[in-house]
């Protein structure tokens, strides 16, 4: 897009289902002469108050972006957009396969369509989705406690499901799928075993769901109904529990223990441990060493 500068971020992991890029257009932008067509679907969330309009080829204004609104840009769609002043916005990049997967999980095979995000009006304001975008972005930019892939995949699914329910070709036809009360005991045992057999590795939520024969969407809700926590939150608890065990029973360093339970940076373990236990790993170990002497 002419006049737009992308800001590279290490957090914008290509492994995530919804990539992130923060962009600046310090002088505004006008792409009506050569409309920008992205290869992926993009949710473009505007953070600066510049007035943004969508123009038809005739120059007629078709839409104006509401304050703090976002634009749903379908892949390969040519949208003529004009920002009349300095603009800062975030691109949430979403692959078509992911969009279709969430749609099918929600409504079944009939939802597998080419035009899921091709809606007449693409400029949106939604008080239920904007906080989700804000939280996703904040976690993506969090260098003190970098998010896990499991967490970001889970957040991406929640964002995408709401977009499909409220701003897609399915929005008017959508129906709420009946959710089960929770996982069966054998299913719960299986997924917990998969998640904890190697705490240094993250099993994607899609694989966990497939292991017990559920769609991603149903699995996430059933797991939370059974455990009272989202999968990534439960996994953090297991990592802290294992770290406590190793601190009590081994002489491994905190750095080695952090790596064993899935944290490359021991400072990540420190922050999580303090939040969960109200103390530091070193102080926790000292308590037990003192008891044994």
mmCIF file of C-alpha atoms in Angstrom:
data_model
loop_
_atom_site.group_PDB
_atom_site.id
_atom_site.type_symbol
_atom_site.label_atom_id
_atom_site.label_comp_id
_atom_site.label_asym_id
_atom_site.label_seq_id
_atom_site.Cartn_x
_atom_site.Cartn_y
_atom_site.Cartn_z
ATOM 1 C CA UNK A 1 0.000 0.000 0.000
ATOM 2 C CA UNK A 2 1.658 3.281 -1.048
ATOM 3 C CA UNK A 3 2.840 5.509 1.784
ATOM 4 C CA UNK A 4 2.578 2.793 4.424
ATOM 5 C CA UNK A 5 5.517 1.601 6.514
ATOM 6 C CA UNK A 6 5.332 -1.784 8.225
ATOM 7 C CA UNK A 7 6.912 -2.181 11.639
ATOM 8 C CA UNK A 8 8.714 -5.492 12.054
ATOM 9 C CA UNK A 9 8.008 -7.267 15.323
ATOM 10 C CA UNK A 10 9.625 -10.490 16.573
ATOM 11 C CA UNK A 11 6.270 -11.356 18.122
ATOM 12 C CA UNK A 12 4.603 -11.562 14.704
ATOM 13 C CA UNK A 13 5.388 -15.255 14.540
ATOM 14 C CA UNK A 14 4.720 -16.994 11.213
ATOM 15 C CA UNK A 15 3.680 -20.023 13.280
ATOM 16 C CA UNK A 16 0.624 -18.233 14.624
ATOM 17 C CA UNK A 17 -2.744 -18.719 12.963
ATOM 18 C CA UNK A 18 -3.235 -14.947 12.940
ATOM 19 C CA UNK A 19 -0.090 -12.972 12.163
ATOM 20 C CA UNK A 20 0.331 -9.372 13.320
ATOM 21 C CA UNK A 21 1.933 -6.322 11.762
ATOM 22 C CA UNK A 22 1.716 -2.741 13.016
ATOM 23 C CA UNK A 23 1.840 -0.167 10.195
ATOM 24 C CA UNK A 24 2.241 3.598 9.998
ATOM 25 C CA UNK A 25 1.134 5.991 7.289
ATOM 26 C CA UNK A 26 2.482 9.319 8.621
ATOM 27 C CA UNK A 27 1.055 11.290 5.701
ATOM 28 C CA UNK A 28 -2.113 9.285 5.242
ATOM 29 C CA UNK A 29 -2.618 7.155 2.158
ATOM 30 C CA UNK A 30 -4.658 6.870 -1.003
ATOM 31 C CA UNK A 31 -4.696 3.598 -2.906
ATOM 32 C CA UNK A 32 -7.646 4.314 -5.169
ATOM 33 C CA UNK A 33 -5.371 4.571 -8.227
ATOM 34 C CA UNK A 34 -3.967 1.098 -7.591
ATOM 35 C CA UNK A 35 -6.155 -0.741 -5.113
ATOM 36 C CA UNK A 36 -4.193 -2.998 -2.793
ATOM 37 C CA UNK A 37 -5.130 -6.716 -2.984
ATOM 38 C CA UNK A 38 -3.549 -8.852 -0.251
ATOM 39 C CA UNK A 39 -2.840 -12.565 -0.609
ATOM 40 C CA UNK A 40 -4.452 -13.312 2.769
ATOM 41 C CA UNK A 41 -7.533 -12.086 4.548
ATOM 42 C CA UNK A 42 -6.752 -9.053 6.698
ATOM 43 C CA UNK A 43 -8.534 -7.444 9.586
ATOM 44 C CA UNK A 44 -7.207 -3.869 9.562
ATOM 45 C CA UNK A 45 -7.745 -2.240 12.949
ATOM 46 C CA UNK A 46 -7.154 1.518 13.025
ATOM 47 C CA UNK A 47 -5.551 2.971 16.159
ATOM 48 C CA UNK A 48 -5.181 6.597 15.040
ATOM 49 C CA UNK A 49 -8.160 8.930 14.553
ATOM 50 C CA UNK A 50 -7.526 9.719 10.873
ATOM 51 C CA UNK A 51 -10.673 9.707 8.771
ATOM 52 C CA UNK A 52 -10.679 6.659 6.471
ATOM 53 C CA UNK A 53 -13.097 6.342 3.573
ATOM 54 C CA UNK A 54 -13.836 3.611 1.084
ATOM 55 C CA UNK A 55 -14.373 4.943 -2.430
ATOM 56 C CA UNK A 56 -16.003 3.376 -5.452
ATOM 57 C CA UNK A 57 -14.158 3.658 -8.825
ATOM 58 C CA UNK A 58 -16.450 6.610 -9.578
ATOM 59 C CA UNK A 59 -15.067 8.461 -6.545
ATOM 60 C CA UNK A 60 -18.296 8.111 -4.596
ATOM 61 C CA UNK A 61 -17.839 7.483 -0.871
ATOM 62 C CA UNK A 62 -19.281 4.074 -0.042
ATOM 63 C CA UNK A 63 -18.273 3.814 3.617
ATOM 64 C CA UNK A 64 -16.509 5.776 6.341
ATOM 65 C CA UNK A 65 -14.661 3.980 9.094
ATOM 66 C CA UNK A 66 -16.181 4.475 12.565
ATOM 67 C CA UNK A 67 -13.849 5.613 15.395
ATOM 68 C CA UNK A 68 -11.670 2.703 16.604
ATOM 69 C CA UNK A 69 -13.233 0.603 13.871
ATOM 70 C CA UNK A 70 -11.721 -2.113 11.735
ATOM 71 C CA UNK A 71 -11.860 -3.139 8.097
ATOM 72 C CA UNK A 72 -12.450 -6.720 6.981
ATOM 73 C CA UNK A 73 -10.332 -7.078 3.826
ATOM 74 C CA UNK A 74 -10.987 -10.369 1.992
ATOM 75 C CA UNK A 75 -8.015 -11.958 0.248
ATOM 76 C CA UNK A 76 -7.465 -10.652 -3.316
ATOM 77 C CA UNK A 77 -10.239 -8.051 -2.917
ATOM 78 C CA UNK A 78 -9.388 -4.611 -4.286
ATOM 79 C CA UNK A 79 -10.622 -1.946 -1.914
ATOM 80 C CA UNK A 80 -10.126 1.731 -2.692
ATOM 81 C CA UNK A 81 -9.247 3.347 0.642
ATOM 82 C CA UNK A 82 -8.235 6.906 1.527
ATOM 83 C CA UNK A 83 -6.871 8.039 4.911
ATOM 84 C CA UNK A 84 -7.030 11.825 5.197
ATOM 85 C CA UNK A 85 -4.368 12.175 7.895
ATOM 86 C CA UNK A 86 -1.629 10.337 9.801
ATOM 87 C CA UNK A 87 -2.744 6.775 10.368
ATOM 88 C CA UNK A 88 -1.547 3.891 12.489
ATOM 89 C CA UNK A 89 -3.197 0.547 12.085
ATOM 90 C CA UNK A 90 -2.688 -3.151 12.751
ATOM 91 C CA UNK A 91 -2.952 -5.891 10.164
ATOM 92 C CA UNK A 92 -4.191 -9.185 11.557
ATOM 93 C CA UNK A 93 -3.365 -11.594 8.718
ATOM 94 C CA UNK A 94 -5.547 -14.682 8.408
ATOM 95 C CA UNK A 95 -5.207 -17.600 5.982
ATOM 96 C CA UNK A 96 -8.219 -18.847 4.061
ATOM 97 C CA UNK A 97 -7.790 -22.424 5.310
ATOM 98 C CA UNK A 98 -8.042 -21.205 8.892
ATOM 99 C CA UNK A 99 -11.192 -19.189 8.135
ATOM 100 C CA UNK A 100 -12.842 -22.199 6.519
ATOM 101 C CA UNK A 101 -11.824 -24.487 9.377
ATOM 102 C CA UNK A 102 -13.446 -22.237 11.982
ATOM 103 C CA UNK A 103 -16.579 -21.871 9.830
ATOM 104 C CA UNK A 104 -16.958 -25.638 9.380
ATOM 105 C CA UNK A 105 -16.357 -26.239 13.096
ATOM 106 C CA UNK A 106 -19.157 -23.801 13.802
ATOM 107 C CA UNK A 107 -21.792 -24.697 11.222
ATOM 108 C CA UNK A 108 -20.662 -27.868 9.464
ATOM 109 C CA UNK A 109 -19.630 -28.607 5.875
ATOM 110 C CA UNK A 110 -22.204 -26.243 4.355
ATOM 111 C CA UNK A 111 -20.130 -23.349 5.702
ATOM 112 C CA UNK A 112 -17.143 -24.227 3.487
ATOM 113 C CA UNK A 113 -17.556 -21.372 0.999
ATOM 114 C CA UNK A 114 -15.295 -19.170 -1.090
ATOM 115 C CA UNK A 115 -17.023 -15.937 -0.121
ATOM 116 C CA UNK A 116 -17.111 -16.149 3.681
ATOM 117 C CA UNK A 117 -15.621 -12.676 4.184
ATOM 118 C CA UNK A 118 -16.866 -11.070 0.982
ATOM 119 C CA UNK A 119 -19.470 -8.780 2.454
ATOM 120 C CA UNK A 120 -20.873 -5.608 0.958
ATOM 121 C CA UNK A 121 -19.820 -3.373 3.819
ATOM 122 C CA UNK A 122 -16.350 -4.001 5.189
ATOM 123 C CA UNK A 123 -15.932 -1.125 7.660
ATOM 124 C CA UNK A 124 -17.061 -2.249 11.080
ATOM 125 C CA UNK A 125 -17.391 -1.090 14.667
ATOM 126 C CA UNK A 126 -18.005 -3.875 17.158
ATOM 127 C CA UNK A 127 -17.731 -3.463 20.923
ATOM 128 C CA UNK A 128 -17.420 -7.229 21.398
ATOM 129 C CA UNK A 129 -14.564 -7.762 18.917
ATOM 130 C CA UNK A 130 -12.450 -4.634 19.451
ATOM 131 C CA UNK A 131 -11.386 -5.660 23.003
ATOM 132 C CA UNK A 132 -10.402 -9.082 21.639
ATOM 133 C CA UNK A 133 -8.201 -7.450 18.991
ATOM 134 C CA UNK A 134 -6.695 -5.193 21.639
ATOM 135 C CA UNK A 135 -5.870 -8.107 23.929
ATOM 136 C CA UNK A 136 -4.443 -10.149 21.048
ATOM 137 C CA UNK A 137 -2.190 -7.260 20.025
ATOM 138 C CA UNK A 138 -1.012 -6.630 23.594
ATOM 139 C CA UNK A 139 -0.085 -10.282 24.024
ATOM 140 C CA UNK A 140 1.679 -10.298 20.647
ATOM 141 C CA UNK A 141 3.789 -7.323 21.747
ATOM 142 C CA UNK A 142 4.506 -8.645 25.237
ATOM 143 C CA UNK A 143 8.268 -9.144 25.398
ATOM 144 C CA UNK A 144 8.382 -9.639 29.170
ATOM 145 C CA UNK A 145 6.109 -12.680 29.069
ATOM 146 C CA UNK A 146 5.965 -13.810 25.430
ATOM 147 C CA UNK A 147 2.799 -15.735 24.599
ATOM 148 C CA UNK A 148 2.830 -19.387 23.669
ATOM 149 C CA UNK A 149 1.578 -20.676 20.372
ATOM 150 C CA UNK A 150 -1.196 -22.501 22.230
ATOM 151 C CA UNK A 151 -2.442 -19.239 23.721
ATOM 152 C CA UNK A 152 -2.305 -17.277 20.471
ATOM 153 C CA UNK A 153 -4.016 -20.061 18.506
ATOM 154 C CA UNK A 154 -6.795 -20.075 21.071
ATOM 155 C CA UNK A 155 -7.213 -16.296 20.896
ATOM 156 C CA UNK A 156 -7.154 -16.384 17.078
ATOM 157 C CA UNK A 157 -9.984 -18.923 17.011
ATOM 158 C CA UNK A 158 -12.105 -16.794 19.333
ATOM 159 C CA UNK A 159 -11.558 -13.683 17.196
ATOM 160 C CA UNK A 160 -12.296 -15.536 13.968
ATOM 161 C CA UNK A 161 -15.451 -17.153 15.331
ATOM 162 C CA UNK A 162 -16.849 -13.772 16.367
ATOM 163 C CA UNK A 163 -15.975 -12.267 12.992
ATOM 164 C CA UNK A 164 -17.803 -15.070 11.222
ATOM 165 C CA UNK A 165 -20.821 -14.774 13.503
ATOM 166 C CA UNK A 166 -21.108 -11.010 13.154
ATOM 167 C CA UNK A 167 -19.336 -9.841 9.978
ATOM 168 C CA UNK A 168 -19.397 -12.584 7.359
ATOM 169 C CA UNK A 169 -21.628 -14.045 4.694
ATOM 170 C CA UNK A 170 -22.793 -16.499 7.384
ATOM 171 C CA UNK A 171 -23.810 -13.835 9.894
ATOM 172 C CA UNK A 172 -27.493 -13.815 8.967
ATOM 173 C CA UNK A 173 -27.722 -17.569 8.574
ATOM 174 C CA UNK A 174 -25.641 -18.566 11.571
ATOM 175 C CA UNK A 175 -27.055 -20.853 14.177
ATOM 176 C CA UNK A 176 -25.593 -21.678 17.537
ATOM 177 C CA UNK A 177 -24.334 -25.236 17.708
ATOM 178 C CA UNK A 178 -25.303 -27.122 20.849
ATOM 179 C CA UNK A 179 -22.331 -27.547 23.119
ATOM 180 C CA UNK A 180 -21.709 -30.588 25.255
ATOM 181 C CA UNK A 181 -21.252 -30.195 28.983
ATOM 182 C CA UNK A 182 -17.632 -31.304 28.932
ATOM 183 C CA UNK A 183 -15.174 -33.975 27.893
ATOM 184 C CA UNK A 184 -15.747 -37.621 28.711
ATOM 185 C CA UNK A 185 -13.279 -38.977 31.316
ATOM 186 C CA UNK A 186 -11.294 -40.922 28.713
ATOM 187 C CA UNK A 187 -11.082 -37.807 26.487
ATOM 188 C CA UNK A 188 -9.912 -35.645 29.369
ATOM 189 C CA UNK A 189 -7.279 -38.204 30.347
ATOM 190 C CA UNK A 190 -6.033 -38.429 26.763
ATOM 191 C CA UNK A 191 -5.617 -34.694 26.151
ATOM 192 C CA UNK A 192 -4.052 -34.052 29.567
ATOM 193 C CA UNK A 193 -1.574 -36.840 28.869
ATOM 194 C CA UNK A 194 -0.702 -35.333 25.483
ATOM 195 C CA UNK A 195 -0.232 -31.866 26.933
ATOM 196 C CA UNK A 196 2.036 -32.965 29.784
ATOM 197 C CA UNK A 197 4.091 -35.801 28.286
ATOM 198 C CA UNK A 198 6.714 -33.220 27.283
ATOM 199 C CA UNK A 199 6.179 -29.820 28.894
ATOM 200 C CA UNK A 200 8.842 -28.257 26.690
ATOM 201 C CA UNK A 201 6.712 -28.969 23.617
ATOM 202 C CA UNK A 202 3.347 -27.464 22.783
ATOM 203 C CA UNK A 203 0.784 -29.688 21.144
ATOM 204 C CA UNK A 204 -1.421 -27.543 18.845
ATOM 205 C CA UNK A 205 -5.045 -27.328 19.941
ATOM 206 C CA UNK A 206 -6.133 -28.730 16.578
ATOM 207 C CA UNK A 207 -4.156 -31.917 17.314
ATOM 208 C CA UNK A 208 -5.636 -32.210 20.797
ATOM 209 C CA UNK A 209 -9.138 -31.849 19.376
ATOM 210 C CA UNK A 210 -8.438 -34.441 16.671
ATOM 211 C CA UNK A 211 -7.075 -36.878 19.264
ATOM 212 C CA UNK A 212 -10.503 -37.067 20.918
ATOM 213 C CA UNK A 213 -12.583 -36.776 17.741
ATOM 214 C CA UNK A 214 -13.898 -33.240 18.268
ATOM 215 C CA UNK A 215 -13.822 -30.048 16.262
ATOM 216 C CA UNK A 216 -11.504 -27.337 17.543
ATOM 217 C CA UNK A 217 -14.398 -25.158 18.629
ATOM 218 C CA UNK A 218 -16.190 -27.918 20.552
ATOM 219 C CA UNK A 219 -12.986 -29.141 22.157
ATOM 220 C CA UNK A 220 -12.070 -25.720 23.593
ATOM 221 C CA UNK A 221 -15.489 -25.250 25.168
ATOM 222 C CA UNK A 222 -15.670 -28.835 26.440
ATOM 223 C CA UNK A 223 -12.195 -28.639 28.001
ATOM 224 C CA UNK A 224 -13.070 -25.424 29.829
ATOM 225 C CA UNK A 225 -16.380 -26.927 30.976
ATOM 226 C CA UNK A 226 -14.467 -29.893 32.416
ATOM 227 C CA UNK A 227 -11.458 -28.114 33.922
ATOM 228 C CA UNK A 228 -12.716 -24.580 34.531
ATOM 229 C CA UNK A 229 -9.763 -23.194 32.534
ATOM 230 C CA UNK A 230 -8.790 -22.741 28.908
ATOM 231 C CA UNK A 231 -6.204 -25.319 27.738
ATOM 232 C CA UNK A 232 -3.293 -22.868 27.723
ATOM 233 C CA UNK A 233 -4.146 -21.669 31.250
ATOM 234 C CA UNK A 234 -4.305 -25.240 32.515
ATOM 235 C CA UNK A 235 -0.950 -25.996 30.896
ATOM 236 C CA UNK A 236 0.668 -23.051 32.685
ATOM 237 C CA UNK A 237 -0.534 -24.529 35.967
ATOM 238 C CA UNK A 238 1.006 -27.894 35.111
ATOM 239 C CA UNK A 239 4.303 -26.244 34.234
ATOM 240 C CA UNK A 240 4.403 -24.430 37.559
ATOM 241 C CA UNK A 241 3.544 -27.639 39.449
ATOM 242 C CA UNK A 242 6.360 -29.507 37.723
ATOM 243 C CA UNK A 243 8.764 -26.652 38.404
ATOM 244 C CA UNK A 244 7.834 -26.821 42.102
ATOM 245 C CA UNK A 245 8.545 -30.550 42.143
ATOM 246 C CA UNK A 246 11.948 -30.103 40.516
ATOM 247 C CA UNK A 247 12.845 -27.228 42.830
ATOM 248 C CA UNK A 248 12.053 -29.425 45.845
ATOM 249 C CA UNK A 249 13.677 -32.652 44.690
ATOM 250 C CA UNK A 250 16.629 -31.738 42.445
ATOM 251 C CA UNK A 251 19.657 -29.472 42.363
ATOM 252 C CA UNK A 252 19.019 -28.408 38.766
ATOM 253 C CA UNK A 253 19.425 -24.685 38.185
ATOM 254 C CA UNK A 254 16.374 -22.467 37.725
ATOM 255 C CA UNK A 255 17.443 -21.943 34.097
ATOM 256 C CA UNK A 256 17.515 -25.709 33.504
ATOM 257 C CA UNK A 257 14.168 -26.200 35.209
ATOM 258 C CA UNK A 258 12.629 -23.374 33.192
ATOM 259 C CA UNK A 259 13.757 -25.026 29.950
ATOM 260 C CA UNK A 260 12.446 -28.412 31.099
ATOM 261 C CA UNK A 261 8.940 -27.054 31.733
ATOM 262 C CA UNK A 262 8.767 -25.068 28.494
ATOM 263 C CA UNK A 263 10.294 -21.627 29.113
ATOM 264 C CA UNK A 264 13.397 -20.699 27.101
ATOM 265 C CA UNK A 265 13.856 -17.609 29.241
ATOM 266 C CA UNK A 266 14.019 -18.203 33.025
ATOM 267 C CA UNK A 267 12.477 -14.774 33.516
ATOM 268 C CA UNK A 268 9.278 -16.134 32.004
ATOM 269 C CA UNK A 269 9.192 -18.843 34.660
ATOM 270 C CA UNK A 270 9.923 -16.210 37.313
ATOM 271 C CA UNK A 271 6.921 -14.092 36.290
ATOM 272 C CA UNK A 272 4.532 -17.031 35.993
ATOM 273 C CA UNK A 273 5.789 -18.594 39.220
ATOM 274 C CA UNK A 274 5.402 -15.358 41.176
ATOM 275 C CA UNK A 275 1.878 -14.853 39.797
ATOM 276 C CA UNK A 276 0.841 -18.393 40.696
ATOM 277 C CA UNK A 277 2.790 -18.975 43.933
ATOM 278 C CA UNK A 278 3.377 -15.478 45.276
ATOM 279 C CA UNK A 279 7.111 -16.051 45.533
ATOM 280 C CA UNK A 280 10.146 -16.693 43.345
ATOM 281 C CA UNK A 281 11.591 -20.087 42.350
ATOM 282 C CA UNK A 282 14.763 -19.367 44.347
ATOM 283 C CA UNK A 283 12.806 -18.403 47.476
ATOM 284 C CA UNK A 284 10.535 -21.432 47.065
ATOM 285 C CA UNK A 285 13.534 -23.785 46.865
ATOM 286 C CA UNK A 286 15.180 -22.130 49.879
ATOM 287 C CA UNK A 287 12.098 -22.853 51.994
ATOM 288 C CA UNK A 288 12.372 -26.581 51.326
ATOM 289 C CA UNK A 289 16.136 -26.699 51.642
ATOM 290 C CA UNK A 290 15.771 -25.091 55.048
ATOM 291 C CA UNK A 291 13.324 -27.760 56.162
ATOM 292 C CA UNK A 292 15.631 -30.574 55.116
ATOM 293 C CA UNK A 293 18.653 -29.311 57.094
#
